[in-house]
Amino acid sequence: MLDSSQRQYIPYAQAHKISDDQLLIVDSHYHRGLVLAHFYEDRVPESLRSTTSTEAVFKWLHLNAEEKAKLGVKPRFVTCNHWDIDGFLAVWTALYSPIAKRHQEELEAAALLGDFREFDFTTTAGMKALKICALLNHIERTTFCLPFGELADSSIEHEVAERKFEFFLSHFALWLEQLEDYRGLWQNEFTEVMEDIEFIDSGKARIQENAALDLSIIHTPRPLHYYAAFSRAKSSAVLTFVSGMGYAEFEYKYETRVGKPGKTIRPRVDLTGLAEQLTTLERTENVHWVFDNIHEGGPILRPEFKDNPLSHEARYQNMRFRMEPCPKTSIGEDQLRSLLAQWIERASLVIA
């Protein structure tokens, strides 16, 4: 996987074989080499720290020769310990930089959408980003498995990632350069997202912003794709009521885990205790409330059937995808909203 710069992708498990001055690690933590990741700032040069790892790679590519020399590395090998949209685009951009630079705006927008689930649908770059993400999502799902899913003969994340990288790296340039020719790969999800944005903007779904709690409250008669909901919800956490299905859930956005430059974000609150309280109040048979590990990318507080918990990969799909195994709740909107506010406010007093 070479371009004119002679950089090459290697599986993460082989990184230990590469010398510090020839190794580039993207969207991952590693104790050696040049690390370009938006999350692990202790290993990322301050001038290259960015909202996404793909943006960090572009900043590095645009350094002049003298600035690059000061970093003390001249990477020939690039790796990442997982496959997701930002990680993949960061690797691909480092390998195919001449092509990537022609598409920098939409690639950075796609990396942001892939990680943070939001895009600017009023811009050409934003619309292309949605097409790119929808295409990558479709191919990952149909050719491999859902994100965080396991292949039949490989269950270690970086082994799954290796196979995905080898496939996507060899095809992506063609998809990117001829995006409209591959409409069949992105059209369905693209249409779903745009219809949901129109649904919100028409007033059929309502979003209330509670700035004091840094909370967006969505009232909708049907589940919404998270690309649409998160692009319209301004706060860092989202409480959604799906009235047509009697379902409710609370989700922390990814930005509450990794931060976002220029935005003040309320710290996460561990809502395990609230889940236990809601379970005692729940009157729907065989249903209890669950809160994911607070350190996950986007932990969710939700009702679940006791004998049919959501899988890890299902939890990271958009709400419409995973509604079938999700139960109704007997807890009303006012009570849930009030209890959630109490837990958030109480935790804020403890932090202060």
Short mmCIF file of C-alpha atoms in Angstrom, two decimals, residues 17-351:
data_model
loop_
_atom_site.label_atom_id
_atom_site.label_comp_id
_atom_site.label_asym_id
_atom_site.label_seq_id
_atom_site.Cartn_x
_atom_site.Cartn_y
_atom_site.Cartn_z
CA LYS A 17 9.32 -4.46 14.88
CA ILE A 18 9.60 -0.89 13.57
CA SER A 19 12.09 1.67 14.84
CA ASP A 20 10.82 4.84 16.49
CA ASP A 21 11.85 7.13 13.65
CA GLN A 22 9.96 5.11 11.03
CA LEU A 23 6.71 4.48 12.86
CA LEU A 24 3.44 6.45 12.63
CA ILE A 25 0.57 5.47 14.94
CA VAL A 26 -2.84 7.00 14.22
CA ASP A 27 -6.04 7.10 16.29
CA SER A 28 -4.40 4.83 18.88
CA HIS A 29 -2.07 4.98 21.83
CA TYR A 30 1.47 3.65 21.52
CA HIS A 31 4.58 4.29 23.57
CA ARG A 32 6.87 4.83 20.56
CA GLY A 33 6.94 6.57 17.20
CA LEU A 34 4.91 9.59 16.11
CA VAL A 35 1.36 9.38 17.49
CA LEU A 36 -1.36 11.35 15.70
CA ALA A 37 -4.57 10.74 17.63
CA HIS A 38 -7.19 13.14 18.93
CA PHE A 39 -7.58 11.28 22.20
CA TYR A 40 -4.11 10.51 23.56
CA GLU A 41 -2.76 14.03 23.83
CA ASP A 42 0.22 13.12 26.01
CA ARG A 43 1.85 11.45 22.98
CA VAL A 44 0.69 13.91 20.31
CA PRO A 45 2.80 17.01 19.49
CA GLU A 46 0.89 20.00 20.77
CA SER A 47 0.79 21.76 17.40
CA LEU A 48 -0.86 18.71 15.80
CA ARG A 49 -3.62 18.08 18.35
CA SER A 50 -7.00 18.09 16.64
CA THR A 51 -10.66 17.15 16.94
CA THR A 52 -10.10 14.00 14.86
CA SER A 53 -7.06 11.89 14.09
CA THR A 54 -7.59 12.46 10.36
CA GLU A 55 -7.31 16.21 10.93
CA ALA A 56 -4.09 15.64 12.89
CA VAL A 57 -2.63 13.67 9.97
CA PHE A 58 -3.47 16.49 7.57
CA LYS A 59 -1.78 19.01 9.87
CA TRP A 60 1.33 16.84 9.88
CA LEU A 61 1.27 16.45 6.09
CA HIS A 62 1.12 20.23 5.66
CA LEU A 63 4.20 20.89 7.82
CA ASN A 64 7.23 22.05 5.89
CA ALA A 65 10.38 19.95 5.78
CA GLU A 66 12.01 21.85 8.65
CA GLU A 67 8.96 21.49 10.91
CA LYS A 68 8.75 17.78 10.17
CA ALA A 69 12.45 17.32 10.87
CA LYS A 70 12.00 18.82 14.35
CA LEU A 71 9.69 15.93 15.22
CA GLY A 72 12.64 13.58 14.86
CA VAL A 73 10.77 11.01 12.77
CA LYS A 74 10.35 10.20 9.11
CA PRO A 75 7.67 7.50 9.19
CA ARG A 76 7.57 4.80 6.54
CA PHE A 77 5.10 2.53 8.34
CA VAL A 78 1.59 3.46 9.47
CA THR A 79 -0.76 1.51 11.75
CA CYS A 80 -3.85 1.68 13.94
CA ASN A 81 -5.10 -0.80 16.53
CA HIS A 82 -8.76 -0.75 15.40
CA TRP A 83 -10.89 -0.01 12.36
CA ASP A 84 -13.39 2.80 12.49
CA ILE A 85 -14.03 5.65 10.10
CA ASP A 86 -11.65 8.18 11.67
CA GLY A 87 -8.93 5.57 12.20
CA PHE A 88 -9.25 4.29 8.64
CA LEU A 89 -9.29 7.75 7.05
CA ALA A 90 -6.25 8.77 9.11
CA VAL A 91 -4.31 5.73 7.87
CA TRP A 92 -5.48 6.19 4.28
CA THR A 93 -4.64 9.90 4.30
CA ALA A 94 -1.09 9.18 5.49
CA LEU A 95 -0.62 6.58 2.75
CA TYR A 96 -2.30 8.34 -0.14
CA SER A 97 -1.58 11.95 0.73
CA PRO A 98 -1.59 13.40 -2.84
CA ILE A 99 -5.16 12.18 -3.42
CA ALA A 100 -6.20 12.92 0.16
CA LYS A 101 -5.15 16.56 -0.07
CA ARG A 102 -7.54 17.05 -3.00
CA HIS A 103 -10.37 15.88 -0.77
CA GLN A 104 -9.24 17.24 2.58
CA GLU A 105 -12.42 19.12 3.46
CA GLU A 106 -14.80 16.19 2.96
CA LEU A 107 -12.40 13.66 4.52
CA GLU A 108 -12.08 15.75 7.69
CA ALA A 109 -15.85 16.16 7.74
CA ALA A 110 -16.30 12.39 7.29
CA ALA A 111 -13.90 11.67 10.16
CA LEU A 112 -15.88 14.04 12.40
CA LEU A 113 -19.15 12.41 11.37
CA GLY A 114 -17.76 8.93 11.90
CA ASP A 115 -16.61 9.65 15.45
CA PHE A 116 -18.95 12.38 16.68
CA ARG A 117 -22.02 11.55 14.54
CA GLU A 118 -22.56 15.11 13.36
CA PHE A 119 -22.11 16.97 10.08
CA ASP A 120 -23.07 20.23 8.41
CA PHE A 121 -25.70 19.26 5.85
CA THR A 122 -25.75 22.81 4.43
CA THR A 123 -22.30 22.41 2.87
CA THR A 124 -21.00 20.40 -0.08
CA ALA A 125 -18.27 18.90 2.10
CA GLY A 126 -20.83 17.86 4.71
CA MET A 127 -23.03 16.12 2.16
CA LYS A 128 -20.04 14.30 0.69
CA ALA A 129 -19.00 13.30 4.20
CA LEU A 130 -22.40 11.69 4.76
CA LYS A 131 -22.07 9.75 1.51
CA ILE A 132 -18.57 8.58 2.46
CA CYS A 133 -19.67 7.42 5.90
CA ALA A 134 -22.79 5.72 4.56
CA LEU A 135 -20.68 3.90 1.97
CA LEU A 136 -18.11 2.76 4.51
CA ASN A 137 -20.84 1.70 6.94
CA HIS A 138 -22.59 -0.35 4.26
CA ILE A 139 -19.46 -2.14 3.13
CA GLU A 140 -18.24 -2.82 6.66
CA ARG A 141 -21.61 -4.30 7.58
CA THR A 142 -22.11 -6.40 4.45
CA THR A 143 -18.54 -7.52 3.79
CA PHE A 144 -17.34 -7.97 7.38
CA CYS A 145 -19.46 -7.35 10.47
CA LEU A 146 -21.04 -4.57 12.46
CA PRO A 147 -18.64 -2.28 14.37
CA PHE A 148 -17.47 -4.09 17.50
CA GLY A 149 -18.76 -7.34 16.04
CA GLU A 150 -16.65 -10.46 15.69
CA LEU A 151 -15.72 -12.29 12.53
CA ALA A 152 -16.30 -16.03 12.69
CA ASP A 153 -12.60 -16.86 12.72
CA SER A 154 -11.15 -13.79 14.42
CA SER A 155 -12.20 -12.16 17.68
CA ILE A 156 -9.25 -9.93 18.64
CA GLU A 157 -9.97 -6.33 17.65
CA HIS A 158 -6.67 -5.63 15.93
CA GLU A 159 -6.92 -8.88 13.95
CA VAL A 160 -10.37 -7.92 12.70
CA ALA A 161 -9.01 -4.44 11.93
CA GLU A 162 -6.10 -5.85 9.93
CA ARG A 163 -8.43 -7.62 7.54
CA LYS A 164 -10.63 -4.56 7.19
CA PHE A 165 -7.67 -2.27 6.51
CA GLU A 166 -6.28 -4.54 3.81
CA PHE A 167 -9.63 -4.52 2.01
CA PHE A 168 -10.63 -0.88 2.42
CA LEU A 169 -7.18 0.55 1.66
CA SER A 170 -7.13 -1.14 -1.73
CA HIS A 171 -10.57 0.14 -2.77
CA PHE A 172 -11.19 3.51 -1.13
CA ALA A 173 -9.47 5.78 -3.67
CA LEU A 174 -11.80 4.57 -6.41
CA TRP A 175 -14.88 5.00 -4.22
CA LEU A 176 -13.80 8.49 -3.17
CA GLU A 177 -12.91 9.75 -6.64
CA GLN A 178 -16.07 8.31 -8.22
CA LEU A 179 -18.47 8.67 -5.31
CA GLU A 180 -21.59 9.25 -7.43
CA ASP A 181 -20.91 6.07 -9.42
CA TYR A 182 -21.23 4.10 -6.17
CA ARG A 183 -24.60 5.53 -5.19
CA GLY A 184 -25.94 2.04 -4.58
CA LEU A 185 -23.53 1.67 -1.66
CA TRP A 186 -24.50 4.85 0.17
CA GLN A 187 -27.97 5.83 -1.03
CA ASN A 188 -30.11 4.03 1.58
CA GLU A 189 -28.44 5.41 4.71
CA PHE A 190 -27.93 8.82 3.10
CA THR A 191 -31.66 9.05 2.33
CA GLU A 192 -32.59 7.85 5.83
CA VAL A 193 -30.48 10.54 7.48
CA MET A 194 -31.69 13.35 5.25
CA GLU A 195 -35.33 12.32 5.74
CA ASP A 196 -34.81 12.36 9.51
CA ILE A 197 -33.25 15.83 9.36
CA GLU A 198 -36.29 17.05 7.39
CA PHE A 199 -38.53 15.30 9.94
CA ILE A 200 -36.87 17.28 12.74
CA ASP A 201 -36.84 20.57 10.87
CA SER A 202 -40.53 20.22 9.96
CA GLY A 203 -41.38 20.10 13.68
CA LYS A 204 -42.55 16.48 13.66
CA ALA A 205 -39.73 15.78 16.12
CA ARG A 206 -38.92 18.43 18.73
CA ILE A 207 -35.58 19.18 20.39
CA GLN A 208 -35.40 21.18 23.62
CA GLU A 209 -32.03 22.41 24.85
CA ASN A 210 -31.31 22.55 28.58
CA ALA A 211 -28.10 24.56 28.70
CA ALA A 212 -27.80 24.27 32.48
CA LEU A 213 -27.60 20.47 32.25
CA ASP A 214 -25.85 20.44 28.84
CA LEU A 215 -28.72 18.21 27.75
CA SER A 216 -30.76 17.97 24.53
CA ILE A 217 -34.23 16.48 24.97
CA ILE A 218 -35.74 14.95 21.84
CA HIS A 219 -39.45 14.14 21.53
CA THR A 220 -40.17 12.05 18.45
CA PRO A 221 -42.92 9.67 17.37
CA ARG A 222 -40.36 7.43 15.64
CA PRO A 223 -36.70 6.54 16.20
CA LEU A 224 -34.18 8.84 14.49
CA HIS A 225 -30.82 8.06 12.92
CA TYR A 226 -28.08 9.37 15.21
CA TYR A 227 -26.39 11.28 12.35
CA ALA A 228 -29.55 13.38 12.09
CA ALA A 229 -30.36 13.64 15.80
CA PHE A 230 -26.81 14.46 16.90
CA SER A 231 -26.32 16.99 14.10
CA ARG A 232 -29.36 18.88 15.37
CA ALA A 233 -28.90 18.33 19.14
CA LYS A 234 -26.51 21.01 20.40
CA SER A 235 -25.77 19.64 23.88
CA SER A 236 -23.26 16.97 24.89
CA ALA A 237 -25.88 14.48 26.12
CA VAL A 238 -29.19 13.47 24.58
CA LEU A 239 -32.40 12.26 26.23
CA THR A 240 -34.77 10.78 23.66
CA PHE A 241 -38.45 9.93 24.09
CA VAL A 242 -39.93 7.82 21.27
CA SER A 243 -43.61 8.37 21.95
CA GLY A 244 -44.82 6.07 19.19
CA MET A 245 -43.08 3.12 20.82
CA GLY A 246 -43.14 4.06 24.50
CA TYR A 247 -39.35 3.94 24.59
CA ALA A 248 -36.83 6.29 26.21
CA GLU A 249 -33.06 6.43 26.53
CA PHE A 250 -30.26 8.78 27.57
CA GLU A 251 -26.91 8.81 25.76
CA TYR A 252 -23.65 10.65 26.31
CA LYS A 253 -22.08 11.93 23.11
CA TYR A 254 -18.53 10.86 22.31
CA GLU A 255 -17.32 14.40 22.98
CA THR A 256 -17.95 13.86 26.70
CA ARG A 257 -15.24 11.18 26.55
CA VAL A 258 -12.61 12.92 24.43
CA GLY A 259 -13.53 16.61 24.56
CA LYS A 260 -14.01 19.01 21.68
CA PRO A 261 -11.88 22.13 21.10
CA GLY A 262 -13.77 25.34 21.76
CA LYS A 263 -16.67 23.69 23.57
CA THR A 264 -17.30 23.55 27.31
CA ILE A 265 -18.58 20.09 28.19
CA ARG A 266 -20.19 19.01 31.44
CA PRO A 267 -18.35 15.98 32.93
CA ARG A 268 -20.07 12.62 32.68
CA VAL A 269 -21.99 11.24 35.63
CA ASP A 270 -22.03 7.53 36.42
CA LEU A 271 -25.74 6.70 36.21
CA THR A 272 -25.52 3.12 37.45
CA GLY A 273 -27.36 4.13 40.61
CA LEU A 274 -30.08 5.84 38.59
CA ALA A 275 -30.50 2.66 36.53
CA GLU A 276 -31.02 0.73 39.76
CA GLN A 277 -33.56 3.30 40.97
CA LEU A 278 -35.46 3.18 37.67
CA THR A 279 -35.52 -0.61 37.83
CA THR A 280 -37.32 -0.44 41.17
CA LEU A 281 -39.87 1.91 39.60
CA GLU A 282 -40.30 -0.03 36.35
CA ARG A 283 -43.61 -1.89 36.09
CA THR A 284 -43.15 -3.51 32.67
CA GLU A 285 -42.66 -7.23 33.15
CA ASN A 286 -39.17 -8.65 32.56
CA VAL A 287 -37.66 -5.19 32.05
CA HIS A 288 -34.84 -3.53 33.94
CA TRP A 289 -32.73 -0.41 33.35
CA VAL A 290 -29.06 -0.53 32.37
CA PHE A 291 -26.27 2.02 32.18
CA ASP A 292 -23.16 1.13 30.19
CA ASN A 293 -19.60 1.49 31.41
CA ILE A 294 -19.06 5.21 31.84
CA HIS A 295 -15.74 5.01 29.99
CA GLU A 296 -17.26 3.71 26.74
CA GLY A 297 -17.47 5.93 23.68
CA GLY A 298 -21.15 6.70 24.14
CA PRO A 299 -22.70 5.02 27.20
CA ILE A 300 -26.48 4.68 27.18
CA LEU A 301 -29.04 4.58 29.99
CA ARG A 302 -31.98 2.49 28.74
CA PRO A 303 -34.59 -0.16 29.54
CA GLU A 304 -33.75 -3.72 28.47
CA PHE A 305 -35.41 -7.10 28.62
CA LYS A 306 -33.68 -9.05 31.38
CA ASP A 307 -33.40 -12.14 29.21
CA ASN A 308 -32.43 -10.33 25.99
CA PRO A 309 -29.69 -7.74 26.62
CA LEU A 310 -28.39 -5.68 23.72
CA SER A 311 -25.09 -6.88 22.33
CA HIS A 312 -22.09 -4.54 22.26
CA GLU A 313 -22.36 -4.05 18.52
CA ALA A 314 -26.13 -3.45 18.65
CA ARG A 315 -25.70 -0.70 21.23
CA TYR A 316 -23.53 1.24 18.79
CA GLN A 317 -26.03 1.13 15.93
CA ASN A 318 -28.51 3.90 15.27
CA MET A 319 -31.72 3.68 17.26
CA ARG A 320 -33.90 2.53 14.37
CA PHE A 321 -31.62 -0.45 13.78
CA ARG A 322 -31.90 -1.69 17.36
CA MET A 323 -35.49 -0.80 18.26
CA GLU A 324 -36.93 -4.31 17.81
CA PRO A 325 -35.29 -5.79 20.93
CA CYS A 326 -35.88 -2.62 22.98
CA PRO A 327 -38.88 -2.66 25.36
CA LYS A 328 -41.46 -0.08 26.27
CA THR A 329 -41.12 1.52 29.66
CA SER A 330 -43.80 2.25 32.20
CA ILE A 331 -41.88 5.27 33.53
CA GLY A 332 -43.33 8.55 32.31
CA GLU A 333 -41.39 11.35 30.61
CA ASP A 334 -41.76 13.83 33.44
CA GLN A 335 -40.55 11.37 36.07
CA LEU A 336 -37.58 10.20 34.01
CA ARG A 337 -36.54 13.73 33.13
CA SER A 338 -36.84 14.85 36.76
CA LEU A 339 -34.82 11.94 38.15
CA LEU A 340 -32.11 12.36 35.53
CA ALA A 341 -31.82 16.08 36.30
CA GLN A 342 -31.53 15.31 40.02
CA TRP A 343 -28.68 12.86 39.46
CA ILE A 344 -26.79 15.25 37.18
CA GLU A 345 -27.24 18.22 39.51
CA ARG A 346 -26.30 16.20 42.60
CA ALA A 347 -23.10 15.01 40.95
CA SER A 348 -22.26 18.58 39.99
CA LEU A 349 -22.50 19.67 43.61
CA VAL A 350 -20.12 16.86 44.63
CA ILE A 351 -17.63 17.81 41.89
#
